[in-house]
Amino acid sequence: MEEEMTLAAFLASMDAGARVVRGTAAQHMMDHLAQEAMKITAELNAGYHTPQEIRALLRQLTGREVDETVGMFPPFYTDCGKNIHLGRGVFINSGCRFQDQGGIFIDDGAFIGHNVVLATLNHELDPARRAEILPAPIHIGKNVWIGAQATVLAGVRIGAGAVVAAGAVVTKDVPENAIVGGVPARLIKYIETKEINQEEESC
């Protein structure tokens, strides 16, 4: 019988992109974490919680510190939780679904709109091996804005300052300060940025 896997070993395996095969220790750990995540998110989504209580539940869910500047409007759903990494000033709007086994990294100041799906797992295309799972991380850069109902797929990196339009399905990397939209998402234009001087800020 295969030995049980520790959480640290599981996360290291996922971060390395290791295939998850049915009946292995990795798959058993994945199932265990899913049950734990469902229990915590059930509490998170039941009734009203203060921002402080929400952050406390996020700390329990992720197993790591969550900065006091992080905000969330529940409900929120995940089948893992332990591979979510949130920067300062991140805001997650209601109805989001994070499939984070492969790793979800959200940098400072990113805004995640209503009902966004971040999915870090794929299944093997060969029908005979369809149950095998292939993880790959999602990286969301600083000050990114992901619009409502968008889906970001495994292995995608979204550059700092980018905008993902509502309803987009992002299958490829997004450059910094780009606006993308559509299914699959394509470049719409680049954002013209400027430095805000002190005089403008006081207006």
Tab-separated table of C-alpha atoms in Angstrom:
chain	number	residue	atom	x	y	z
A	1	MET	CA	0.000	0.000	0.000
A	2	GLU	CA	1.332	3.443	-0.933
A	3	GLU	CA	2.285	5.662	2.031
A	4	GLU	CA	0.161	8.698	2.844
A	5	MET	CA	1.365	11.990	1.385
A	6	THR	CA	1.989	15.067	3.498
A	7	LEU	CA	0.497	18.416	2.529
A	8	ALA	CA	3.959	19.824	1.842
A	9	ALA	CA	4.808	16.922	-0.459
A	10	PHE	CA	1.473	17.259	-2.252
A	11	LEU	CA	1.931	20.976	-2.877
A	12	ALA	CA	5.503	20.426	-4.061
A	13	SER	CA	4.239	17.776	-6.477
A	14	MET	CA	1.488	20.072	-7.786
A	15	ASP	CA	3.881	23.000	-8.160
A	16	ALA	CA	6.191	20.735	-10.178
A	17	GLY	CA	3.308	19.863	-12.530
A	18	ALA	CA	3.272	16.187	-11.577
A	19	ARG	CA	0.450	14.111	-13.060
A	20	VAL	CA	-2.159	12.873	-10.560
A	21	VAL	CA	-3.196	9.258	-11.157
A	22	ARG	CA	-6.280	7.644	-9.639
A	23	GLY	CA	-5.594	5.503	-6.581
A	24	THR	CA	-2.282	7.167	-5.686
A	25	ALA	CA	-1.384	9.035	-2.512
A	26	ALA	CA	-1.637	12.333	-4.398
A	27	GLN	CA	-5.212	11.598	-5.437
A	28	HIS	CA	-6.124	10.584	-1.881
A	29	MET	CA	-4.644	13.839	-0.534
A	30	MET	CA	-6.563	15.782	-3.188
A	31	ASP	CA	-9.809	14.154	-2.011
A	32	HIS	CA	-8.976	14.888	1.639
A	33	LEU	CA	-8.273	18.560	0.921
A	34	ALA	CA	-11.514	18.840	-1.053
A	35	GLN	CA	-13.535	17.649	1.942
A	36	GLU	CA	-11.722	20.078	4.234
A	37	ALA	CA	-12.255	22.967	1.790
A	38	MET	CA	-15.966	22.199	1.449
A	39	LYS	CA	-16.339	22.326	5.236
A	40	ILE	CA	-14.590	25.708	5.528
A	41	THR	CA	-16.346	27.284	2.544
A	42	ALA	CA	-19.702	26.060	3.849
A	43	GLU	CA	-19.038	28.088	6.989
A	44	LEU	CA	-17.729	31.049	4.962
A	45	ASN	CA	-20.864	31.080	2.798
A	46	ALA	CA	-23.381	30.613	5.608
A	47	GLY	CA	-24.781	33.906	6.865
A	48	TYR	CA	-23.043	37.229	7.418
A	49	HIS	CA	-19.376	37.511	8.398
A	50	THR	CA	-17.393	40.652	9.128
A	51	PRO	CA	-14.344	41.372	6.935
A	52	GLN	CA	-12.148	40.229	9.827
A	53	GLU	CA	-14.042	36.940	10.121
A	54	ILE	CA	-13.791	36.380	6.370
A	55	ARG	CA	-10.015	36.842	6.489
A	56	ALA	CA	-9.783	34.440	9.438
A	57	LEU	CA	-11.650	31.785	7.436
A	58	LEU	CA	-9.402	32.457	4.435
A	59	ARG	CA	-6.361	31.888	6.644
A	60	GLN	CA	-7.854	28.579	7.737
A	61	LEU	CA	-8.703	27.663	4.152
A	62	THR	CA	-5.312	28.552	2.643
A	63	GLY	CA	-3.141	27.606	5.609
A	64	ARG	CA	-1.191	30.856	5.292
A	65	GLU	CA	-1.344	34.485	6.373
A	66	VAL	CA	-3.887	36.728	4.640
A	67	ASP	CA	-3.114	40.435	4.743
A	68	GLU	CA	-5.611	42.761	6.432
A	69	THR	CA	-6.013	44.627	3.129
A	70	VAL	CA	-7.502	41.557	1.390
A	71	GLY	CA	-11.252	41.727	0.792
A	72	MET	CA	-13.896	39.243	-0.310
A	73	PHE	CA	-17.656	39.208	-0.843
A	74	PRO	CA	-18.884	35.601	-0.360
A	75	PRO	CA	-20.046	33.171	-1.537
A	76	PHE	CA	-16.717	31.679	-2.548
A	77	TYR	CA	-15.959	28.128	-3.681
A	78	THR	CA	-12.855	25.987	-3.926
A	79	ASP	CA	-12.091	22.259	-3.844
A	80	CYS	CA	-8.637	22.715	-2.315
A	81	GLY	CA	-7.672	26.114	-0.930
A	82	LYS	CA	-4.156	25.228	0.170
A	83	ASN	CA	-2.492	26.471	-3.035
A	84	ILE	CA	-4.074	29.939	-3.113
A	85	HIS	CA	-1.605	32.817	-2.658
A	86	LEU	CA	-3.057	36.320	-2.148
A	87	GLY	CA	-1.097	39.569	-2.244
A	88	ARG	CA	-1.941	42.839	-0.492
A	89	GLY	CA	-5.049	44.719	-1.529
A	90	VAL	CA	-6.576	41.821	-3.477
A	91	PHE	CA	-10.359	41.918	-3.768
A	92	ILE	CA	-12.466	38.878	-4.733
A	93	ASN	CA	-16.101	39.544	-5.587
A	94	SER	CA	-19.012	37.173	-4.956
A	95	GLY	CA	-19.543	33.802	-6.607
A	96	CYS	CA	-15.929	33.071	-7.597
A	97	ARG	CA	-14.698	29.508	-8.044
A	98	PHE	CA	-11.008	28.702	-7.596
A	99	GLN	CA	-9.691	25.266	-8.587
A	100	ASP	CA	-6.291	25.883	-7.065
A	101	GLN	CA	-4.496	22.535	-6.794
A	102	GLY	CA	-2.037	23.616	-9.488
A	103	GLY	CA	-1.426	26.945	-7.751
A	104	ILE	CA	-3.211	30.302	-7.956
A	105	PHE	CA	-0.973	33.320	-7.384
A	106	ILE	CA	-2.716	36.718	-7.215
A	107	ASP	CA	-0.414	39.715	-6.848
A	108	ASP	CA	-1.020	42.976	-5.007
A	109	GLY	CA	-3.990	45.109	-5.978
A	110	ALA	CA	-5.695	42.628	-8.310
A	111	PHE	CA	-9.495	42.731	-8.602
A	112	ILE	CA	-11.424	39.532	-9.330
A	113	GLY	CA	-14.993	40.147	-10.568
A	114	HIS	CA	-18.255	38.307	-9.915
A	115	ASN	CA	-18.412	34.592	-10.763
A	116	VAL	CA	-14.850	34.349	-12.091
A	117	VAL	CA	-13.482	30.808	-12.542
A	118	LEU	CA	-9.765	30.112	-12.113
A	119	ALA	CA	-9.067	26.496	-13.122
A	120	THR	CA	-5.584	25.016	-12.695
A	121	LEU	CA	-6.348	21.405	-13.661
A	122	ASN	CA	-6.723	19.616	-16.976
A	123	HIS	CA	-7.636	15.995	-17.685
A	124	GLU	CA	-5.614	13.756	-19.974
A	125	LEU	CA	-6.994	13.899	-23.522
A	126	ASP	CA	-6.464	10.175	-24.172
A	127	PRO	CA	-9.863	8.638	-23.243
A	128	ALA	CA	-8.145	5.594	-21.738
A	129	ARG	CA	-6.343	7.914	-19.284
A	130	ARG	CA	-9.026	10.600	-18.924
A	131	ALA	CA	-9.108	10.291	-15.113
A	132	GLU	CA	-5.471	11.438	-14.876
A	133	ILE	CA	-5.110	15.087	-13.845
A	134	LEU	CA	-2.514	17.572	-15.107
A	135	PRO	CA	-1.901	20.651	-12.889
A	136	ALA	CA	-0.479	23.990	-14.038
A	137	PRO	CA	-0.452	27.309	-12.160
A	138	ILE	CA	-2.285	30.557	-12.837
A	139	HIS	CA	-0.376	33.789	-12.155
A	140	ILE	CA	-2.306	37.074	-11.953
A	141	GLY	CA	-0.091	40.157	-11.889
A	142	LYS	CA	-0.299	43.374	-9.905
A	143	ASN	CA	-3.357	45.582	-10.429
A	144	VAL	CA	-5.003	43.164	-12.867
A	145	TRP	CA	-8.771	43.461	-13.263
A	146	ILE	CA	-10.672	40.314	-14.234
A	147	GLY	CA	-14.255	41.054	-15.253
A	148	ALA	CA	-17.385	39.184	-14.232
A	149	GLN	CA	-17.988	35.664	-15.531
A	150	ALA	CA	-14.466	35.345	-16.992
A	151	THR	CA	-12.644	31.997	-16.953
A	152	VAL	CA	-8.869	31.655	-16.745
A	153	LEU	CA	-7.436	28.241	-17.620
A	154	ALA	CA	-4.467	26.275	-16.332
A	155	GLY	CA	-0.969	27.554	-17.036
A	156	VAL	CA	-2.010	31.118	-17.893
A	157	ARG	CA	-0.005	34.142	-16.749
A	158	ILE	CA	-1.716	37.548	-16.780
A	159	GLY	CA	0.688	40.479	-16.830
A	160	ALA	CA	0.556	43.423	-14.424
A	161	GLY	CA	-2.070	46.056	-15.165
A	162	ALA	CA	-3.988	43.907	-17.659
A	163	VAL	CA	-7.785	43.783	-17.966
A	164	VAL	CA	-9.783	40.660	-18.816
A	165	ALA	CA	-13.203	41.583	-20.188
A	166	ALA	CA	-16.374	40.135	-18.718
A	167	GLY	CA	-17.202	36.673	-20.041
A	168	ALA	CA	-13.773	36.068	-21.581
A	169	VAL	CA	-12.140	32.635	-21.627
A	170	VAL	CA	-8.391	33.102	-21.235
A	171	THR	CA	-6.374	30.218	-22.679
A	172	LYS	CA	-3.025	31.972	-23.287
A	173	ASP	CA	-0.753	34.405	-21.477
A	174	VAL	CA	-1.836	38.056	-21.396
A	175	PRO	CA	0.805	40.810	-21.750
A	176	GLU	CA	1.152	43.622	-19.230
A	177	ASN	CA	-1.362	46.485	-19.601
A	178	ALA	CA	-3.316	44.603	-22.273
A	179	ILE	CA	-7.106	44.400	-22.537
A	180	VAL	CA	-8.326	41.006	-23.746
A	181	GLY	CA	-11.815	39.685	-24.392
A	182	GLY	CA	-13.825	37.045	-26.193
A	183	VAL	CA	-13.905	33.248	-26.417
A	184	PRO	CA	-11.102	32.435	-26.634
A	185	ALA	CA	-9.732	35.750	-25.357
A	186	ARG	CA	-7.831	37.885	-27.866
A	187	LEU	CA	-6.013	41.196	-27.586
A	188	ILE	CA	-8.327	44.206	-27.896
A	189	LYS	CA	-5.837	46.980	-27.184
A	190	TYR	CA	-3.144	48.168	-24.800
A	191	ILE	CA	-3.827	50.578	-21.947
A	192	GLU	CA	-2.144	53.962	-22.178
A	193	THR	CA	-0.632	54.622	-18.771
A	194	LYS	CA	0.692	57.853	-17.341
A	195	GLU	CA	2.325	58.982	-14.157
A	196	ILE	CA	-0.043	60.875	-11.842
A	197	ASN	CA	1.762	63.890	-10.413
A	198	GLN	CA	1.055	65.516	-7.077
A	199	GLU	CA	-0.847	68.433	-8.642
A	200	GLU	CA	-3.290	66.066	-10.409
A	201	GLU	CA	-3.862	64.081	-7.227
A	202	SER	CA	-4.929	67.264	-5.389
A	203	CYS	CA	-7.541	68.251	-8.010
